[in-house]
């Protein structure tokens, strides 16, 4: 009976570890995609989606462009937000987080 408990406990721990690793991977990849996409659509003129992805220089450029054009440059953030949400998780991760592609 104790042998069965040990096997069960070992399997339960392995399953819990796999589950937590999967959650961590999903949180890192998917949430950045969703967050950047939604912020790009709603607040694209502020460049917040650029800062979320780690593109500080491009975020500042987006803010300046929006101020100079009285907000018309916000269409760039809106379009980028839609593009982010339409890409698959893997494609988004490889393009914008690994490949560091700052625009479109």
Coordinates of C-alpha atoms in Angstrom, one line a residue:
X1 CA 0.0 0.0 0.0
X2 CA 2.8 2.5 0.8
X3 CA 4.5 1.6 -2.5
X4 CA 1.3 2.7 -4.3
X5 CA 1.2 5.9 -2.4
X6 CA 4.8 6.7 -3.3
X7 CA 4.0 6.1 -7.0
X8 CA 0.9 8.2 -6.8
X9 CA 2.7 11.1 -5.0
X10 CA 5.6 11.0 -7.6
X11 CA 3.2 11.1 -10.5
X12 CA 1.1 13.9 -8.9
X13 CA 4.3 16.0 -8.4
X14 CA 5.4 15.5 -12.0
X15 CA 1.9 16.4 -13.3
X16 CA 1.8 19.5 -11.1
X17 CA 5.3 20.6 -12.4
X18 CA 4.3 20.1 -16.0
X19 CA 1.1 22.1 -15.4
X20 CA 3.0 25.0 -13.8
X21 CA 5.5 25.0 -16.6
X22 CA 2.8 25.2 -19.2
X23 CA 1.1 28.0 -17.3
X24 CA 4.3 30.0 -17.1
X25 CA 4.9 29.5 -20.9
X26 CA 1.4 30.5 -21.7
X27 CA 1.5 33.6 -19.4
X28 CA 4.8 34.8 -20.9
X29 CA 3.7 34.3 -24.6
X30 CA 0.0 34.7 -24.8
X31 CA -0.6 37.5 -22.3
X32 CA 2.0 39.7 -23.9
X33 CA 0.3 39.1 -27.3
X34 CA -3.2 39.8 -25.9
X35 CA -2.0 42.7 -23.8
X36 CA 0.0 44.4 -26.6
X37 CA -2.8 43.8 -29.1
X38 CA -5.5 45.3 -26.9
X39 CA -3.4 48.2 -25.8
X40 CA -2.4 48.9 -29.4
X41 CA -6.0 49.1 -30.4
X42 CA -7.2 51.2 -27.5
X43 CA -4.1 53.4 -26.8
X44 CA -2.0 53.0 -29.9
X45 CA -1.4 56.7 -30.1
X46 CA 0.5 56.5 -26.8
X47 CA 2.8 53.7 -27.9
X48 CA 2.0 51.7 -24.8
X49 CA 2.0 48.4 -26.8
X50 CA 5.6 49.2 -27.8
X51 CA 6.7 49.6 -24.2
X52 CA 5.0 46.3 -23.3
X53 CA 7.1 44.5 -25.9
X54 CA 10.3 46.2 -24.7
X55 CA 10.7 48.7 -27.6
X56 CA 11.3 51.9 -25.7
X57 CA 12.8 53.9 -28.6
X58 CA 9.9 53.0 -30.8
X59 CA 7.4 53.8 -28.1
X60 CA 8.8 57.3 -27.7
X61 CA 8.7 57.8 -31.5
X62 CA 5.1 56.8 -31.5
X63 CA 4.2 59.3 -28.7
X64 CA 6.1 62.1 -30.6
X65 CA 4.5 61.2 -33.9
X66 CA 1.0 61.3 -32.3
X67 CA 1.7 64.7 -30.7
X68 CA 3.0 66.2 -34.0
X69 CA 0.1 64.8 -36.0
X70 CA -2.5 65.6 -33.3
X71 CA -3.2 61.9 -32.8
X72 CA -3.5 60.9 -36.4
X73 CA -0.4 58.7 -36.0
X74 CA -2.4 56.6 -33.6
X75 CA -3.7 54.6 -36.6
X76 CA -0.3 52.9 -36.6
X77 CA -0.9 51.5 -33.1
X78 CA -4.4 50.5 -34.0
X79 CA -3.2 48.6 -37.1
X80 CA -0.4 47.0 -35.1
X81 CA -2.8 45.9 -32.4
X82 CA -5.0 44.1 -35.0
X83 CA -1.9 42.5 -36.5
X84 CA -0.7 41.3 -33.1
X85 CA -4.1 39.7 -32.4
X86 CA -4.4 38.0 -35.8
X87 CA -1.0 36.3 -35.6
X88 CA -0.7 32.8 -34.0
X89 CA 1.0 32.7 -30.6
X90 CA 4.1 31.1 -32.0
X91 CA 4.4 33.5 -34.9
X92 CA 3.9 36.5 -32.6
X93 CA 6.5 35.2 -30.2
X94 CA 9.1 34.5 -32.9
X95 CA 8.5 37.8 -34.8
X96 CA 8.1 40.4 -32.0
X97 CA 9.8 38.9 -28.9
X98 CA 12.6 36.7 -30.3
X99 CA 13.1 38.4 -33.7
X100 CA 12.6 41.9 -32.2
X101 CA 10.7 43.4 -35.2
X102 CA 9.7 46.8 -34.0
X103 CA 7.2 48.0 -36.7
X104 CA 4.3 46.2 -38.3

